[in-house]
XYZ file of C-alpha atoms in Angstrom:
385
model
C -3.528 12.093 -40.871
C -0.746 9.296 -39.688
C -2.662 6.889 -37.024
C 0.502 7.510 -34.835
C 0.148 11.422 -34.557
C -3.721 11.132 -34.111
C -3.447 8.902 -30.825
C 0.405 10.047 -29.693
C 0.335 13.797 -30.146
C 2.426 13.528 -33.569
C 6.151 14.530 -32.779
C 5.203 15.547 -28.875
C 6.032 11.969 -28.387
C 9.321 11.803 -29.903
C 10.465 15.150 -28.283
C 9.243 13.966 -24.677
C 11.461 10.402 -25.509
C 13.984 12.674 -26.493
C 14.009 15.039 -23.782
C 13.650 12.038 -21.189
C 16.552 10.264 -22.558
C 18.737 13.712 -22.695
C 18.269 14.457 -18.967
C 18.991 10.590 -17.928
C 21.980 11.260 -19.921
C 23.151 14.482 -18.342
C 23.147 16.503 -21.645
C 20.402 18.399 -20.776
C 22.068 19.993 -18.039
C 25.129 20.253 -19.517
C 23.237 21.843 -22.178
C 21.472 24.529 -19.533
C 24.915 24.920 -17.924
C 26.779 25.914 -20.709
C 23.577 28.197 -22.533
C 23.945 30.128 -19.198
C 27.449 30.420 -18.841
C 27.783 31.534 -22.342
C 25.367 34.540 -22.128
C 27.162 35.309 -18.581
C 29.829 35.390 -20.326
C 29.096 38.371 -22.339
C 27.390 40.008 -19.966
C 28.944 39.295 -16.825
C 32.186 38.462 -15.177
C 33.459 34.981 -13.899
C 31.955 35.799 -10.652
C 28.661 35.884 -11.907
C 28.964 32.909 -14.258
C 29.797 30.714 -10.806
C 26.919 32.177 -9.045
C 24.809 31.059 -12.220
C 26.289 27.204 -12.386
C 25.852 27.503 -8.179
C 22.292 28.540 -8.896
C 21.489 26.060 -11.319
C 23.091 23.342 -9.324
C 20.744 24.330 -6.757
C 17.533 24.356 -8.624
C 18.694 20.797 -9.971
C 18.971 19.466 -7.076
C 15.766 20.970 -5.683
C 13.808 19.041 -8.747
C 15.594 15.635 -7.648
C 15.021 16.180 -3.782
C 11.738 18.636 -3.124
C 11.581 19.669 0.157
C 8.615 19.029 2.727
C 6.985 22.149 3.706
C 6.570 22.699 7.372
C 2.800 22.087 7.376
C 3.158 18.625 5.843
C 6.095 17.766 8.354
C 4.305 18.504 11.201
C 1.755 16.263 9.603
C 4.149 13.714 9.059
C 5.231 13.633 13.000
C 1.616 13.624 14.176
C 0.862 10.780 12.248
C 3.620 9.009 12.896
C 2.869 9.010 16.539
C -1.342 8.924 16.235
C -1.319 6.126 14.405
C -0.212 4.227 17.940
C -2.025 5.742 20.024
C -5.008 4.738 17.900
C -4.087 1.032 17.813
C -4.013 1.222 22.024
C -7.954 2.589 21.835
C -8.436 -0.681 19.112
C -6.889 -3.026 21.914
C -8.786 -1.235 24.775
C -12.117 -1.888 23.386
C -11.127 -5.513 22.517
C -10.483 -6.225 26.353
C -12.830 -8.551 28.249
C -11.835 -6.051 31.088
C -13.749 -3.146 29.350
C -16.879 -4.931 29.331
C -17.007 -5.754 32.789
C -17.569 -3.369 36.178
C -14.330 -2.181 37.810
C -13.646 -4.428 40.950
C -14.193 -1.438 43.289
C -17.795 -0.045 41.942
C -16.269 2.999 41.080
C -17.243 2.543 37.314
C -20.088 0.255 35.498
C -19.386 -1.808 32.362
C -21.106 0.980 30.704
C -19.245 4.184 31.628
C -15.917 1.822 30.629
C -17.631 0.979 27.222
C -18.680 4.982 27.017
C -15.140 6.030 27.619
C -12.974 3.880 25.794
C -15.374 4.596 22.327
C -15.046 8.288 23.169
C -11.199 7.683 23.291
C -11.578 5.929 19.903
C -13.200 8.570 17.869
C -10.982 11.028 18.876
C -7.765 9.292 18.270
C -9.377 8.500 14.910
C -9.835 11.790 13.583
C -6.456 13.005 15.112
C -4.993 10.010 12.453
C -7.598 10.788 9.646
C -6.904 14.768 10.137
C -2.499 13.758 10.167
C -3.596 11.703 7.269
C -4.776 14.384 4.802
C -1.744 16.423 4.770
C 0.752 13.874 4.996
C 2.996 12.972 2.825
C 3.814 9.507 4.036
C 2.408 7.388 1.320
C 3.226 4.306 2.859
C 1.477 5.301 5.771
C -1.694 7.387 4.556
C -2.626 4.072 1.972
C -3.000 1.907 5.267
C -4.995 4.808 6.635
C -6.964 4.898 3.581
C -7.913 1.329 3.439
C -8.959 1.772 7.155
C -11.205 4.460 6.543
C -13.030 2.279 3.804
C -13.596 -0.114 6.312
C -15.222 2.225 8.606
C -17.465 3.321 5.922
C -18.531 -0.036 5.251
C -19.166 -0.571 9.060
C -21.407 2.952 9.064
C -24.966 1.643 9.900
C -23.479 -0.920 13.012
C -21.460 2.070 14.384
C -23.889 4.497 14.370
C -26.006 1.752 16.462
C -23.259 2.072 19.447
C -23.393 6.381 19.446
C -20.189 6.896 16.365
C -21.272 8.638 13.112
C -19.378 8.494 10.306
C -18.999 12.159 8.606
C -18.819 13.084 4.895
C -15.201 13.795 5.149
C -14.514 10.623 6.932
C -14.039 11.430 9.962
C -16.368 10.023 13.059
C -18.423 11.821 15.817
C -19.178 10.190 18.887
C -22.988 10.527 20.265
C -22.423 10.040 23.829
C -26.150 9.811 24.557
C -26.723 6.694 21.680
C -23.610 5.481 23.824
C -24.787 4.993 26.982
C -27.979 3.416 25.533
C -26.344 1.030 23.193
C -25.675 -3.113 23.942
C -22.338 -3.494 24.992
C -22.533 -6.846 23.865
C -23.107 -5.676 20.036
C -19.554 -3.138 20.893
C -17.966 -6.186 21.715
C -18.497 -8.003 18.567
C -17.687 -5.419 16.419
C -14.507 -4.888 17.934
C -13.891 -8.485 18.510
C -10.282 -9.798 18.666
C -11.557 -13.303 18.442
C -13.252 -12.806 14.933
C -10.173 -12.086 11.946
C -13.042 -10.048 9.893
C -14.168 -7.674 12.781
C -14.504 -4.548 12.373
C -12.231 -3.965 15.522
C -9.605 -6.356 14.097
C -9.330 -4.873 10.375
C -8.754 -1.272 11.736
C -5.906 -3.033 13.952
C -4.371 -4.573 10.749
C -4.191 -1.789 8.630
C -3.171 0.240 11.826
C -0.619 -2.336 12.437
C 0.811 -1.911 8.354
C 0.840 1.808 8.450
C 2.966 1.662 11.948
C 5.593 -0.278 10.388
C 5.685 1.254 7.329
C 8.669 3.661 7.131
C 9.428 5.778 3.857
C 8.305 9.146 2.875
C 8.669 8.583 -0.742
C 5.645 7.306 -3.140
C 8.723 5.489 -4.871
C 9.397 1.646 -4.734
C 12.200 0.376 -3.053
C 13.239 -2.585 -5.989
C 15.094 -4.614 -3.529
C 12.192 -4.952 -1.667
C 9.910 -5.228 -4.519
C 12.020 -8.347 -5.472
C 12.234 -9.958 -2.355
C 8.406 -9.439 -1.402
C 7.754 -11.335 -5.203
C 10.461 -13.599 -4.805
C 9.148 -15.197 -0.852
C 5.418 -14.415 -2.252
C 5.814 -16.677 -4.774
C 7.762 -19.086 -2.873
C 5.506 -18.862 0.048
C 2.811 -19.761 -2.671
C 4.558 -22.833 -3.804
C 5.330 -24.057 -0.567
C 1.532 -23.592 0.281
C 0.142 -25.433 -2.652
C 2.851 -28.541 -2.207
C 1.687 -29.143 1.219
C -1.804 -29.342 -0.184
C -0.563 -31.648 -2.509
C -1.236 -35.242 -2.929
C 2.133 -35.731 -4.304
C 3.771 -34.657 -1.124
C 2.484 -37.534 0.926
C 2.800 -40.355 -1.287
C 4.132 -42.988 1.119
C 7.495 -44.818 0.590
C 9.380 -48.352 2.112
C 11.398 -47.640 4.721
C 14.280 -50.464 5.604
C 11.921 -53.279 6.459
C 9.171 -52.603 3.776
C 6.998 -51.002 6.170
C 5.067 -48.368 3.846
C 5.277 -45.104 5.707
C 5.017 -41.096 5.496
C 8.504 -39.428 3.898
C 7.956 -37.718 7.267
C 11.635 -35.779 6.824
C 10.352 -34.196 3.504
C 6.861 -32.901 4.515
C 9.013 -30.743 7.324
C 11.155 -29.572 5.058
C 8.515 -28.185 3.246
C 6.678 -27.118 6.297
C 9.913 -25.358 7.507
C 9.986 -23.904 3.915
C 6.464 -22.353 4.206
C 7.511 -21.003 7.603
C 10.681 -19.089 6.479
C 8.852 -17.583 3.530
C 5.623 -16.645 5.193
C 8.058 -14.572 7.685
C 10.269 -13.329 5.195
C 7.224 -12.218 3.150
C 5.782 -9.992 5.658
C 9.422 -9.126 6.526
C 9.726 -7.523 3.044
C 6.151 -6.240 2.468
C 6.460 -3.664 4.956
C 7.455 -0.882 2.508
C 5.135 -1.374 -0.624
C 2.508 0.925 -0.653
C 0.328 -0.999 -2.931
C -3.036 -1.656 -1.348
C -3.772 -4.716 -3.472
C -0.509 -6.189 -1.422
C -1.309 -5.005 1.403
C -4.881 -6.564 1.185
C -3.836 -9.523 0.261
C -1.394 -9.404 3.194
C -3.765 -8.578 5.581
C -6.451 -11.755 4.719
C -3.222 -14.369 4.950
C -2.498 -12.781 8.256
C -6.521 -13.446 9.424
C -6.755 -16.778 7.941
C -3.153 -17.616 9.589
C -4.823 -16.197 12.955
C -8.116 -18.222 12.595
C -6.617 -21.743 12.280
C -3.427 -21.415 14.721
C -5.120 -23.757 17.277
C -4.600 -26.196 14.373
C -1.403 -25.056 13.345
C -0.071 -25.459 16.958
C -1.221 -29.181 16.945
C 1.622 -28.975 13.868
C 4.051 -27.210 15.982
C 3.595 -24.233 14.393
C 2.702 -21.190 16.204
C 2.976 -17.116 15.650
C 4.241 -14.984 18.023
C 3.127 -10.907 18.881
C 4.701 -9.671 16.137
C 3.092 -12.505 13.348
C 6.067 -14.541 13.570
C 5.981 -18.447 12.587
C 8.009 -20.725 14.125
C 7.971 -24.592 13.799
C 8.694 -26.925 16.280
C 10.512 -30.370 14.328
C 9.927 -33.087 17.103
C 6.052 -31.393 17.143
C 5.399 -31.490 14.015
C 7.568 -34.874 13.171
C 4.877 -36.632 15.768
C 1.599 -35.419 14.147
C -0.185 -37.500 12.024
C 0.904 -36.368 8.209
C -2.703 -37.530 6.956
C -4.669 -34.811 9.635
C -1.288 -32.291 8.756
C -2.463 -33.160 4.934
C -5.957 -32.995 5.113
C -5.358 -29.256 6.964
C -3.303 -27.818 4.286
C -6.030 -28.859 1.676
C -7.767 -26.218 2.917
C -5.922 -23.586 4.623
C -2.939 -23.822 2.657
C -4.618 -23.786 -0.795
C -6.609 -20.659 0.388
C -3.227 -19.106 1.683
C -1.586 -19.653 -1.816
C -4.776 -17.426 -3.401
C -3.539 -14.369 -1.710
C -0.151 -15.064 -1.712
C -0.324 -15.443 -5.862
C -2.428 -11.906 -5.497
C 0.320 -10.509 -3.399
C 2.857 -11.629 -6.287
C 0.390 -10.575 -9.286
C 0.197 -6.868 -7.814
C 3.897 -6.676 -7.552
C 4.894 -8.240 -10.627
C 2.082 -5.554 -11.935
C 4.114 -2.806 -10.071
C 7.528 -3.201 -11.727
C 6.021 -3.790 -15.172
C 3.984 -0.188 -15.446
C 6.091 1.931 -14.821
C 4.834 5.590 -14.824
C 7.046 7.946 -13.090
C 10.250 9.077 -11.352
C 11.677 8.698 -7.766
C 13.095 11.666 -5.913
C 16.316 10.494 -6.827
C 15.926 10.956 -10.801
C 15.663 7.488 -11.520
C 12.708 6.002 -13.175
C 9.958 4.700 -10.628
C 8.342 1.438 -11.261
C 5.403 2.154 -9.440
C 4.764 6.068 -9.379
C 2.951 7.985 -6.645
C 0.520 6.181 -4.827
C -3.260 6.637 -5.627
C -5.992 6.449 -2.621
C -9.581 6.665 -2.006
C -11.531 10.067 -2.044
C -11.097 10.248 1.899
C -7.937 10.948 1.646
């Protein structure tokens, strides 16, 4: 037996190639077309022969476009808008003001606590539930990713009244509730700690809300931009780590000083590519980017008391901006001695980030609603979902 027919299905292979390649090409439907207006043609009148091409135009087009059934857009909707609504319970329960008695007596520290997890679970299954029918892949990945989280986080959850069902939903025991240390609620949902518990569900809330198409295909503008500032944001991070960087030079009297005008243009480099990465992320459904994504965006969070003393600071929406007289008066060794560490642990992800989308547009395994090949093919997610 030939070693190619043994592992490739003999011929199958060839005829797929060959079909694939006919249908790119149009000659498969031109071939349908005219095999169906031939046999109307002997059998029916002109009339019917249009009403054939109209129907065959129609089932074409239905292959290239599929339509959303009404169960899956409600879906869609719901989790569109739960996904929000979720996020606020997140924030609620990260509030110093939930922890503490209302001003008036009318509710203890507990009852708030009580309350606002109550809210939580149930906004969480209403996303999780949305979530299983949807066909937002962009969306239900982030979801998915969430959910592992929570999974991971079973055993300290169930210690402050939420269990964590076999579908993946949660259950709230209000009795375990009121009994539970608020204290160990607020450090699970901490804001202040990047790795909470609290604060990952808010991240990968935070991607699936701005994530915005409904197909499983890649968008390969985006795909190339997201590489392209990945891999610059990389490079930036890794020359401000280098020694190389802040090699001293003679300015006009000899004095031996800091190429102080350099370093910010690399620092304002690094700025505009960490934005523009997360700028052109927003799409890709990959987890592995999104990940990746998601720990730059903790570690960036963690140090921006030092990054300030830089001039460099992140607004609500994870925003950088650099401040040039700031930054131009800090001392380039401490600015150095910084980016050794944070920046060289940035660049890890950020080379990740690149790796998974480089990854993306080389296996290619499918087509996008638009008959065009897909470079990344539908999008693949835990057993939760």
């Amino acid at each position: 037996m030939n070693v190619n027919q043994s592992f490739f299905g003999g011929t199958g292979n060839t005829n797929f190639f060959a079909d694939y390649a006919s249908i790119r090409s149009g000659s498969y439907r031109k071939l349908l077309k005219a095999y169906y207006g031939k046999n109307n043609s002997d059998t029916a009148s002109s009339a019917t022969k249009s009403n054939s091409s109209n129907v065959l135009d129609r089932i074409l087009e239905e292959k290239k476009n599929p339509k959303v059934s009404k169960q899956a857009s409600e879906a869609n909707s719901k989790l569109t808008s739960a996904i929000p609504s979720l996020a606020s319970t997140v924030k609620t329960l990260q509030k110093d003001a939930t922890y503490t008695a209302s001003e008036d007596g009318s509710k203890s520290a507990q009852d708030k606590v009580v309350s606002a997890l109550k809210a939580y679970v149930t906004e969480y299954n209403d996303v999780v539930s949305a979530a299983k029918k949807s066909t937002l892949s962009n969306k239900t990945s982030h979801v998915a990713s969430m959910m592992k989280s929570t999974a991971a986080n079973a055993d300290k959850l169930k210690e402050i009244g939420i269990s964590v069902n076999a579908n993946g939903t949660l259950q709230f025991i209000e009795g375990q509730a009121k009994k539970a240390d608020i204290s160990k609620v607020q450090d699970l949902f901490s804001s202040e700690n990047s790795m909470s518990y609290g604060s990952t569900v808010l991240s990968r809330l935070q991607f699936a809300g701005t994530a915005t198409s409904t197909s499983s295909s890649t968008n390969k503008e985006d795909t190339v931009n997201t590489v392209s500032s990945a891999a610059s944001f990389k490079a930036d991070s890794k020359t401000l780590a280098s020694d190389e960087l802040y090699e001293k030079v003679k300015d006009e009297n000899g004095k031996e000083t800091y190429d102080i005008d350099k370093i910010f243009s690399t620092a304002k480099s690094f700025v505009n590519n960490y934005n523009a990465m997360f700028d052109a992320a927003k799409s890709s459904t990959n987890s592995g980017v999104a990940t990746n994504l998601s720990y730059i965006k903790q570690k960036t969070e963690k140090n921006k008391e030092a990054l300030a003393q830089f001039g460099i600071t992140l607004d609500a929406n994870n925003k950088m901006k650099i401040d040039e007289d700031t930054f131009k008066k800090a001392d380039m060794s401490n600015v150095q001695k910084f980016f050794k560490d944070y920046g060289s642990s940035v660049a890890t992800n950020a080379s990740l980030v690149d790796h998974y989308l480089t990854s993306m547009a080389k296996n290619a395994n499918g087509y996008t609603s638009a008959g065009t090949y897909n470079v990344q093919g539908a999008s693949k997610f835990n057993d939760f979902i």
